[in-house]
Amino acid sequence: MTILQTRRRFLASAASAAALGGLSTLLPAAVRPAWAAAPLRLAVERRVLEVMGKPASVFGIRQPDGTSGLFLDPGQRFLVDLANRAGEDAVIHWHGMTPPYAQDGVADANRPLIRDGASQGYDFEPRPGTHWMHSHHGLQEQRLMAAPLIVRTVEDRREDAQEVTVLLHDFTFKDPAEVLAGLTGGTMNHGGMDHGGGHGSGHGGHGSGHGGAMPMMDHSNMKGMGGMTMAAMDLNDVEYDAYLANDRTLDDPEVVRVERGGRVRLRLINGATSTAFHIDLGALDGTVVAADGNPVQPVSGRRFGMVMGQRLDILLQLPAGGGAFPILAQREGERQRTGIILATPGATVGKTAGLADGAAGPVDLSLERRLTALAPLAPRPTDAAFTIRLTGGMAPYVWTIDDRAFGEHRPLTVRKGQRVTVTMVNESPMAHPMHLHGQHFQVTALDGTALAGAVRDTVLVPMNGSATIAFDADNPGRWPLHCHNLLHMATGMMTELVCEQTI
Ligand SMILES: [Cu+2]
């Protein structure tokens, strides 16, 4: 889409956007009234990151002092000026926030991209918890256009635990467009993330028949698919060069100083584009206390799965004797892992291998089934119930919803105030982490079994599985509902929840 088209469409649809609410709060930085409080400053920038001794050109989202992302204190407003110095157009989605539609950080017919060199202002009430920010344009997220977005609460402050934030990522030295072209055979226009962008060719010929079985693939199709192996292909599409925790591999991990006998609150963010991780706390017992920023009944353990887009807050009690404690994240289906090291003063920090002894199994719903929201939805009858099927497959590499790629999708339309349920049935040959913008939801059934699950914004729908989510539609707008595997979203696995304001 050209800038001219974007502008024309923006102007033409300004009235409808205003009807959806919030457009008046989307102000270029320069037009904010002088009496307003000073905004926090963030910039999307290019930077050089050394990965395994080799330099790589990536993006970052940083404050003027170099801090990656934002850490807001209790009661602090999300008042931000975002400068785009990426060298290309961009847009940053505030993943986990529930702002007015205009400020969600997604480009569409009503909301333009931030042009290179321009700034954009944001002003809304943030949602407490562990969240993150990332590009919602093209494949920029694969090149680390992502950062933490932490909103602390008064209770966090009282709990006397050291906050340790870890952003996980998967990394390739390749151009992400090349990686995607290797998967699609080069037939994709990967502009599918933005409304009006291309959404690929070749969809439509694969309507049924996968039914949960692996699609047939011959070896000529396997070439150029990023080294993918037959054994791994139902779990992982892409062979990455490295897995990062706060930008670093286990060759040279971040070592966080902690106190003997101290308490730690891990804020873990799976910011990977195409990798589900098993969190491995090693010798430490952990307690999950929040999912996607929302408090849950405590769940204890040492291994927890988390899929792309999800966050987990885990409380740790360190032993009085101290020591060094690797906090690891192992890729599902593989031996590769990344992580950080918690170390008390004087502890010897040994080397942790980047490969685990054995391959991890798939991330499944075992943790999800144990999660219970501390603040569940109030009981009330459902006003609008939808069932959508997650469809598509590897050959051709097109991922869809109800056999439709984004652009040909059928939006789920609701009215403001309605109690809505969406059942997502996975008929495709891979798992999908499904993310809804604009509101958090409660997980109310998994594989058809009812539960009073976590309130969150991203839920795993495994192969052959289903998940039902429920929420009260209280935020007018056109909200993306999509797979958080970037390559699946880019090839079409996205629809919209349209929440209409009735006057
Ligand atoms: Cu997916």
Coordinates of C-alpha atoms and ligand atoms in Angstrom, one line a residue:
M1 CA 0.0 0.0 0.0
T2 CA 1.4 3.4 -0.9
I3 CA 1.4 6.3 1.5
L4 CA -1.0 8.2 -0.7
Q5 CA -3.5 5.4 -0.6
T6 CA -3.0 5.1 3.1
R7 CA -3.8 8.8 3.6
R8 CA -6.8 8.8 1.4
R9 CA -8.2 5.8 3.1
F10 CA -7.4 7.3 6.4
L11 CA -9.3 10.5 5.6
A12 CA -12.2 8.6 4.0
S13 CA -12.7 6.4 6.9
A14 CA -12.1 8.9 9.7
A15 CA -15.8 9.3 10.4
S16 CA -16.3 5.6 10.8
A17 CA -13.3 5.3 13.0
A18 CA -14.6 8.1 15.2
A19 CA -17.9 6.2 15.5
L20 CA -15.8 3.2 16.8
G21 CA -14.4 5.5 19.4
G22 CA -11.1 6.9 20.4
L23 CA -9.8 8.5 17.3
S24 CA -9.7 11.9 18.9
T25 CA -7.1 10.6 21.3
L26 CA -4.7 9.6 18.5
L27 CA -2.7 12.7 18.2
P28 CA 0.6 13.3 16.5
A29 CA 3.1 14.1 19.2
A30 CA 3.4 17.8 18.1
V31 CA -0.3 18.5 18.6
R32 CA -0.7 17.4 22.2
P33 CA -1.8 20.4 24.3
A34 CA 1.1 22.1 26.2
W35 CA -0.6 21.6 29.6
A36 CA -0.3 17.9 29.4
A37 CA 2.2 16.0 31.5
A38 CA 5.5 15.2 29.9
P39 CA 5.2 12.0 28.0
L40 CA 7.6 9.1 28.2
R41 CA 9.8 8.8 25.2
L42 CA 10.3 5.7 23.2
A43 CA 12.0 5.2 19.8
V44 CA 12.0 2.4 17.3
E45 CA 15.6 2.1 16.2
R46 CA 18.0 0.0 14.3
R47 CA 20.9 -1.5 16.3
V48 CA 23.6 -4.0 15.8
L49 CA 23.4 -7.1 18.0
E50 CA 26.2 -9.6 18.3
V51 CA 24.8 -13.2 18.3
M52 CA 27.3 -16.0 18.8
G53 CA 30.1 -13.7 17.8
K54 CA 28.5 -12.4 14.6
P55 CA 27.0 -9.0 14.2
A56 CA 23.4 -8.8 13.1
S57 CA 21.3 -5.8 12.1
V58 CA 18.1 -5.8 14.2
F59 CA 15.6 -3.4 15.6
G60 CA 15.0 -2.2 19.2
I61 CA 12.3 -0.2 21.1
R62 CA 14.2 1.9 23.6
Q63 CA 14.0 4.8 26.0
P64 CA 16.5 7.7 25.6
D65 CA 18.6 6.1 28.4
G66 CA 18.8 2.8 26.4
T67 CA 16.3 0.9 28.5
S68 CA 14.4 -1.6 26.3
G69 CA 10.7 -1.1 26.6
L70 CA 8.6 0.5 29.4
F71 CA 8.3 -0.1 33.1
L72 CA 5.4 1.8 34.6
D73 CA 4.8 2.4 38.3
P74 CA 1.5 2.0 40.1
G75 CA -1.0 4.6 38.9
Q76 CA 1.3 5.9 36.2
R77 CA -0.5 6.7 32.9
F78 CA 0.5 5.3 29.5
L79 CA 1.5 8.7 28.2
V80 CA 4.1 8.0 25.5
D81 CA 5.6 9.6 22.4
L82 CA 6.9 6.9 20.1
A83 CA 9.4 8.1 17.5
N84 CA 10.0 5.9 14.4
R85 CA 13.7 5.9 13.6
A86 CA 13.6 2.4 12.1
G87 CA 14.4 3.6 8.5
E88 CA 11.1 2.2 7.4
D89 CA 7.4 2.6 8.2
A90 CA 6.3 0.8 11.4
V91 CA 3.6 0.4 13.9
I92 CA 3.9 -0.9 17.5
H93 CA 1.2 -2.9 19.1
W94 CA 0.9 -2.7 22.9
H95 CA 0.3 -6.4 23.6
G96 CA -1.8 -6.8 26.7
M97 CA -3.1 -3.3 26.9
T98 CA -6.7 -2.6 26.2
P99 CA -6.6 0.9 24.9
P100 CA -9.2 2.7 22.7
Y101 CA -9.2 1.2 19.2
A102 CA -7.2 4.1 17.6
Q103 CA -4.3 3.5 19.9
D104 CA -3.9 -0.3 19.7
G105 CA -0.9 -0.1 17.4
V106 CA -2.2 -1.9 14.4
A107 CA -2.3 -0.3 10.9
D108 CA -5.5 -0.7 9.0
A109 CA -7.9 1.3 6.8
N110 CA -8.6 3.6 9.8
R111 CA -5.1 3.8 11.3
P112 CA -2.0 4.6 9.3
L113 CA 1.5 3.3 9.8
I114 CA 4.0 5.6 11.5
R115 CA 6.2 6.8 8.7
D116 CA 9.9 6.7 9.1
G117 CA 11.0 9.8 10.9
A118 CA 7.5 10.6 12.3
S119 CA 6.2 10.3 15.9
Q120 CA 2.9 9.2 17.4
G121 CA 1.4 10.1 20.8
Y122 CA -0.5 7.7 23.1
D123 CA -2.5 8.5 26.2
F124 CA -4.6 5.8 28.0
E125 CA -5.0 4.0 31.3
P126 CA -2.6 1.0 31.2
R127 CA -3.6 -2.5 32.2
P128 CA -1.5 -3.8 35.1
G129 CA 0.8 -6.8 34.7
T130 CA 3.5 -8.3 32.5
H131 CA 3.0 -7.3 28.9
W132 CA 5.0 -6.4 25.9
M133 CA 5.2 -4.3 22.8
H134 CA 6.0 -5.4 19.2
S135 CA 5.7 -4.5 15.6
H136 CA 2.4 -5.4 14.0
H137 CA 3.7 -4.7 10.5
G138 CA 5.3 -7.0 8.0
L139 CA 7.9 -9.3 9.5
Q140 CA 9.6 -6.6 11.7
E141 CA 8.9 -8.6 14.9
Q142 CA 11.2 -11.4 13.6
R143 CA 14.0 -8.8 13.7
L144 CA 13.5 -8.0 17.3
M145 CA 11.1 -5.0 17.0
A146 CA 9.9 -6.1 20.5
A147 CA 10.4 -5.0 24.1
P148 CA 8.9 -5.5 27.6
L149 CA 5.9 -3.4 28.8
I150 CA 5.6 -3.9 32.5
V151 CA 2.9 -2.2 34.6
R152 CA 3.5 -2.6 38.3
T153 CA 0.8 -2.7 40.9
V154 CA 0.8 -1.5 44.6
E155 CA 0.6 -5.3 45.5
D156 CA 3.7 -6.0 43.5
R157 CA 5.5 -3.3 45.5
R158 CA 4.4 -4.8 48.8
E159 CA 5.5 -8.4 48.0
D160 CA 9.1 -7.7 48.5
A161 CA 10.4 -9.7 45.6
Q162 CA 13.1 -8.7 43.1
E163 CA 11.6 -8.1 39.7
V164 CA 13.5 -10.0 36.9
T165 CA 12.0 -9.5 33.4
V166 CA 13.0 -11.9 30.6
L167 CA 12.0 -11.4 26.9
L168 CA 12.5 -14.6 24.9
H169 CA 13.0 -14.6 21.2
D170 CA 14.0 -16.8 18.3
F171 CA 16.7 -15.5 16.0
T172 CA 17.8 -16.0 12.4
F173 CA 20.7 -14.3 10.5
K174 CA 18.5 -14.7 7.4
D175 CA 16.2 -12.0 6.1
P176 CA 12.8 -13.0 7.5
A177 CA 11.2 -12.4 4.1
E178 CA 13.6 -15.1 2.7
V179 CA 12.6 -17.5 5.5
L180 CA 8.9 -17.0 4.7
A181 CA 9.6 -17.3 0.9
G182 CA 11.3 -20.6 1.6
L183 CA 8.2 -21.8 3.3
T184 CA 5.7 -20.6 0.7
G185 CA 7.8 -21.3 -2.3
G186 CA 8.0 -17.6 -2.9
T187 CA 4.4 -17.2 -4.0
M188 CA 3.4 -15.1 -1.0
N189 CA 2.9 -11.4 -0.7
H190 CA 3.6 -11.1 3.0
G191 CA 1.9 -7.8 3.4
G192 CA -1.1 -9.7 4.8
M193 CA -0.8 -8.3 8.3
D194 CA -2.2 -4.9 7.4
H195 CA -5.6 -4.4 6.0
G196 CA -5.6 -3.9 2.3
G197 CA -2.2 -5.7 2.0
G198 CA -1.9 -8.8 0.0
H199 CA -2.8 -12.0 1.5
G200 CA -1.1 -14.5 -0.7
S201 CA -2.1 -16.7 -3.5
G202 CA -3.1 -20.3 -3.6
H203 CA -5.6 -20.4 -0.7
G204 CA -8.9 -22.0 -1.6
G205 CA -7.6 -25.3 -2.9
H206 CA -7.1 -26.9 0.5
G207 CA -10.5 -26.5 2.0
S208 CA -10.8 -29.9 3.6
G209 CA -9.0 -33.1 4.0
H210 CA -6.2 -32.2 6.4
G211 CA -8.4 -33.1 9.3
G212 CA -5.6 -33.1 11.8
A213 CA -3.4 -35.4 9.8
M214 CA 0.0 -34.3 8.4
P215 CA -0.3 -33.0 4.9
M216 CA 1.5 -35.0 2.2
M217 CA 4.9 -33.5 1.4
D218 CA 7.4 -34.7 -1.1
H219 CA 11.1 -34.1 -0.7
S220 CA 11.2 -31.5 -3.5
N221 CA 8.9 -29.4 -1.3
M222 CA 11.3 -29.8 1.7
K223 CA 14.1 -28.0 0.0
G224 CA 14.7 -24.5 1.0
M225 CA 12.5 -24.8 4.1
G226 CA 15.1 -23.6 6.5
G227 CA 16.6 -27.0 7.3
M228 CA 13.3 -28.2 8.7
T229 CA 13.3 -31.9 9.4
M230 CA 10.5 -34.4 8.9
A231 CA 10.5 -35.3 12.6
A232 CA 10.1 -31.7 13.7
M233 CA 7.7 -30.3 11.1
D234 CA 4.5 -30.7 13.0
L235 CA 6.0 -28.5 15.8
N236 CA 8.3 -26.1 14.2
D237 CA 8.3 -24.5 10.8
V238 CA 11.7 -22.8 10.9
E239 CA 15.2 -23.8 12.0
Y240 CA 16.6 -20.8 13.9
D241 CA 20.2 -19.8 14.4
A242 CA 19.8 -18.9 18.0
Y243 CA 17.3 -18.4 20.9
L244 CA 17.6 -15.3 22.9
A245 CA 16.8 -14.3 26.5
N246 CA 17.1 -10.5 26.8
D247 CA 19.1 -10.5 23.6
R248 CA 21.7 -13.1 24.7
T249 CA 22.3 -16.8 24.2
L250 CA 23.6 -19.3 26.8
D251 CA 27.1 -18.8 25.4
D252 CA 27.1 -15.4 27.1
P253 CA 23.9 -15.2 29.2
E254 CA 22.7 -12.4 31.3
V255 CA 23.7 -12.9 35.0
V256 CA 21.3 -11.3 37.4
R257 CA 22.5 -10.6 40.9
V258 CA 20.0 -11.8 43.5
E259 CA 20.1 -12.2 47.3
R260 CA 20.7 -15.4 49.3
G261 CA 17.3 -16.5 50.6
G262 CA 15.6 -13.7 48.6
R263 CA 12.4 -13.7 46.6
V264 CA 12.3 -13.2 42.9
R265 CA 9.3 -12.4 40.7
L266 CA 10.1 -13.6 37.2
R267 CA 8.2 -11.7 34.5
L268 CA 8.6 -14.0 31.5
I269 CA 7.5 -12.9 28.0
N270 CA 7.5 -15.3 25.0
G271 CA 8.3 -12.7 22.3
A272 CA 9.4 -15.4 19.8
T273 CA 7.8 -15.3 16.4
S274 CA 7.6 -19.0 15.9
T275 CA 8.7 -20.8 19.0
A276 CA 6.9 -22.2 22.0
F277 CA 9.1 -22.7 25.0
H278 CA 9.2 -25.0 28.1
I279 CA 10.3 -22.8 31.0
D280 CA 12.7 -24.9 33.2
L281 CA 13.5 -23.6 36.7
G282 CA 16.1 -26.3 37.3
A283 CA 16.5 -26.9 41.1
L284 CA 14.1 -24.1 42.1
D285 CA 10.4 -24.5 42.9
G286 CA 8.3 -21.8 41.3
T287 CA 4.8 -20.6 41.7
V288 CA 2.9 -19.2 38.8
V289 CA 0.9 -16.2 40.0
A290 CA -0.2 -14.5 36.8
A291 CA -0.9 -15.4 33.2
D292 CA -0.7 -12.7 30.5
G293 CA -0.6 -10.1 33.4
N294 CA -3.8 -11.4 35.2
P295 CA -3.5 -12.9 38.7
V296 CA -4.3 -16.6 39.0
Q297 CA -4.6 -19.1 41.9
P298 CA -1.0 -20.1 42.6
V299 CA 0.3 -23.1 40.7
S300 CA 3.6 -24.6 41.7
G301 CA 6.1 -26.5 39.7
R302 CA 9.5 -26.5 37.9
R303 CA 8.5 -26.7 34.3
F304 CA 5.8 -24.6 32.6
G305 CA 5.0 -24.3 28.9
M306 CA 4.4 -20.9 27.2
V307 CA 3.5 -20.2 23.6
M308 CA 4.2 -17.1 21.5
G309 CA 2.7 -14.0 22.9
Q310 CA 2.0 -15.3 26.4
R311 CA 3.5 -14.1 29.6
L312 CA 4.0 -15.9 33.0
D313 CA 4.8 -14.3 36.3
I314 CA 6.5 -16.9 38.5
L315 CA 7.5 -16.3 42.2
L316 CA 10.7 -18.0 43.3
Q317 CA 12.1 -18.5 46.8
L318 CA 15.9 -18.7 46.7
P319 CA 17.7 -21.0 49.2
A320 CA 19.4 -19.4 52.2
G321 CA 22.7 -21.0 51.1
G322 CA 22.7 -19.1 47.7
G323 CA 24.2 -20.3 44.5
A324 CA 23.7 -19.9 40.8
F325 CA 20.4 -20.8 39.2
P326 CA 19.8 -21.0 35.5
I327 CA 16.3 -20.1 34.4
L328 CA 16.0 -21.8 31.1
A329 CA 13.6 -21.9 28.1
Q330 CA 13.8 -24.9 25.8
R331 CA 12.2 -25.0 22.4
E332 CA 9.4 -27.5 22.1
G333 CA 10.3 -30.6 20.1
E334 CA 14.0 -29.7 20.2
R335 CA 17.1 -29.6 22.4
Q336 CA 17.9 -25.9 21.9
R337 CA 17.4 -23.6 24.8
T338 CA 18.2 -20.2 26.1
G339 CA 18.0 -18.5 29.5
I340 CA 19.4 -16.3 32.1
I341 CA 21.3 -17.1 35.3
L342 CA 20.3 -15.9 38.8
A343 CA 23.4 -15.7 41.0
T344 CA 23.9 -14.7 44.6
P345 CA 27.1 -12.8 45.6
G346 CA 30.2 -15.0 45.4
A347 CA 28.4 -17.8 43.6
T348 CA 30.3 -19.6 40.9
V349 CA 28.5 -19.2 37.6
G350 CA 29.3 -22.3 35.5
K351 CA 28.6 -22.8 31.8
T352 CA 25.1 -23.9 30.9
A353 CA 25.0 -25.8 27.6
G354 CA 22.8 -24.4 24.8
L355 CA 21.5 -27.9 24.1
A356 CA 19.5 -29.9 26.7
D357 CA 20.2 -33.6 27.1
G358 CA 17.0 -34.6 25.4
A359 CA 14.4 -33.1 23.1
A360 CA 11.4 -31.5 24.8
G361 CA 7.9 -32.6 24.0
P362 CA 5.2 -30.3 22.6
V363 CA 3.9 -27.5 24.8
D364 CA 0.4 -28.6 25.6
L365 CA -2.5 -27.5 27.8
S366 CA -1.4 -29.1 31.0
L367 CA -0.6 -25.8 32.7
E368 CA -3.7 -24.1 31.1
R369 CA -5.9 -26.7 32.7
R370 CA -4.5 -25.9 36.1
L371 CA -5.0 -22.2 35.9
T372 CA -7.9 -20.5 37.6
A373 CA -8.5 -16.7 37.4
L374 CA -8.5 -14.8 40.6
A375 CA -10.9 -12.3 39.0
P376 CA -13.1 -14.4 36.8
L377 CA -16.0 -13.1 34.6
A378 CA -19.3 -12.6 36.4
P379 CA -21.8 -15.4 35.5
R380 CA -24.3 -14.3 32.9
P381 CA -26.0 -15.7 29.8
T382 CA -24.1 -15.6 26.5
D383 CA -25.4 -13.1 24.0
A384 CA -23.3 -14.1 21.0
A385 CA -21.6 -17.5 20.5
F386 CA -19.2 -18.1 17.6
T387 CA -17.3 -21.2 16.5
I388 CA -14.3 -20.8 14.2
R389 CA -12.1 -23.4 12.6
L390 CA -8.3 -23.0 12.4
T391 CA -7.4 -24.3 9.0
G392 CA -4.7 -24.4 6.3
G393 CA -1.4 -26.2 6.3
M394 CA 2.1 -26.6 5.2
A395 CA 1.7 -27.3 1.5
P396 CA 0.8 -24.8 0.3
Y397 CA 2.1 -22.9 3.3
V398 CA -1.1 -20.9 4.0
W399 CA -2.8 -20.7 7.4
T400 CA -6.4 -19.7 7.5
I401 CA -9.6 -19.3 9.6
D402 CA -12.6 -21.2 8.3
D403 CA -10.6 -21.8 5.1
R404 CA -10.3 -18.0 4.5
A405 CA -7.1 -16.0 4.6
F406 CA -7.2 -12.5 6.1
G407 CA -8.8 -10.1 3.6
E408 CA -11.4 -12.7 2.7
H409 CA -12.3 -13.3 6.4
R410 CA -15.7 -13.0 7.9
P411 CA -15.5 -10.7 10.9
L412 CA -17.2 -11.8 14.2
T413 CA -19.6 -8.9 14.8
V414 CA -20.9 -8.1 18.3
R415 CA -22.5 -5.1 20.0
K416 CA -20.9 -3.3 22.9
G417 CA -22.0 -4.8 26.2
Q418 CA -22.6 -8.3 24.9
R419 CA -21.2 -11.4 26.6
V420 CA -19.4 -13.2 23.8
T421 CA -18.0 -16.7 23.5
V422 CA -15.7 -17.9 20.7
T423 CA -14.8 -21.6 20.4
M424 CA -11.7 -22.2 18.3
V425 CA -11.5 -25.7 16.8
N426 CA -8.1 -26.6 15.4
E427 CA -8.5 -28.7 12.2
S428 CA -5.0 -27.9 10.9
P429 CA -1.8 -29.8 11.3
M430 CA -0.1 -27.4 13.8
A431 CA -0.8 -25.8 17.1
H432 CA -1.8 -22.1 17.1
P433 CA -1.4 -19.5 19.9
M434 CA -4.5 -17.4 19.3
H435 CA -4.4 -13.7 20.4
L436 CA -7.4 -11.3 20.7
H437 CA -6.8 -7.6 20.7
G438 CA -8.8 -5.0 22.6
Q439 CA -10.0 -7.1 25.6
H440 CA -8.8 -10.0 27.7
F441 CA -10.9 -13.1 27.9
Q442 CA -11.4 -16.0 30.3
V443 CA -10.6 -19.5 29.1
T444 CA -13.9 -21.3 29.7
A445 CA -13.4 -24.7 28.0
L446 CA -10.5 -26.8 26.7
D447 CA -11.2 -29.7 24.3
G448 CA -14.9 -29.3 25.2
T449 CA -14.4 -29.6 29.0
A450 CA -15.6 -26.6 30.9
L451 CA -13.3 -24.9 33.3
A452 CA -13.0 -21.5 35.1
G453 CA -9.7 -20.9 33.6
A454 CA -7.3 -18.0 33.4
V455 CA -8.1 -14.5 32.2
R456 CA -5.6 -13.8 29.5
D457 CA -5.2 -12.5 25.9
T458 CA -3.4 -15.4 24.2
V459 CA -4.4 -19.1 24.4
L460 CA -2.9 -22.2 22.8
V461 CA -5.2 -24.3 20.6
P462 CA -3.3 -27.5 20.0
M463 CA -3.5 -29.7 16.9
N464 CA -6.8 -31.6 17.1
G465 CA -7.8 -29.5 20.1
S466 CA -10.2 -26.7 20.9
A467 CA -10.5 -23.8 23.3
T468 CA -13.5 -21.7 24.2
I469 CA -13.0 -18.1 25.4
A470 CA -15.5 -15.7 26.9
F471 CA -15.5 -12.0 27.4
D472 CA -17.7 -9.0 27.8
A473 CA -17.3 -6.9 24.6
D474 CA -16.7 -3.5 26.2
N475 CA -14.2 -1.9 23.8
P476 CA -15.6 -0.7 20.5
G477 CA -13.4 -1.2 17.4
R478 CA -12.2 -3.7 14.9
W479 CA -10.0 -6.0 16.9
P480 CA -7.6 -8.6 15.3
L481 CA -8.0 -12.2 16.4
H482 CA -5.0 -14.0 15.0
C483 CA -2.4 -16.7 15.4
H484 CA 0.7 -15.3 17.2
N485 CA 3.0 -17.4 15.0
L486 CA 4.1 -14.5 12.9
L487 CA 4.5 -16.7 9.8
H488 CA 1.0 -18.1 10.2
M489 CA -0.5 -14.6 10.7
A490 CA 1.5 -13.3 7.7
T491 CA 0.0 -16.0 5.4
G492 CA -3.6 -15.4 6.5
M493 CA -4.5 -16.8 10.0
M494 CA -6.3 -13.7 11.2
T495 CA -9.9 -12.5 11.5
E496 CA -11.5 -9.6 13.3
L497 CA -13.9 -9.2 16.2
V498 CA -15.9 -6.1 15.4
C499 CA -17.4 -4.5 18.5
E500 CA -20.1 -2.0 17.4
Q501 CA -21.0 0.9 19.5
T502 CA -24.8 1.2 19.6
I503 CA -26.2 4.6 20.4
Ligands
CU1 CU -0.6 -20.6 13.9

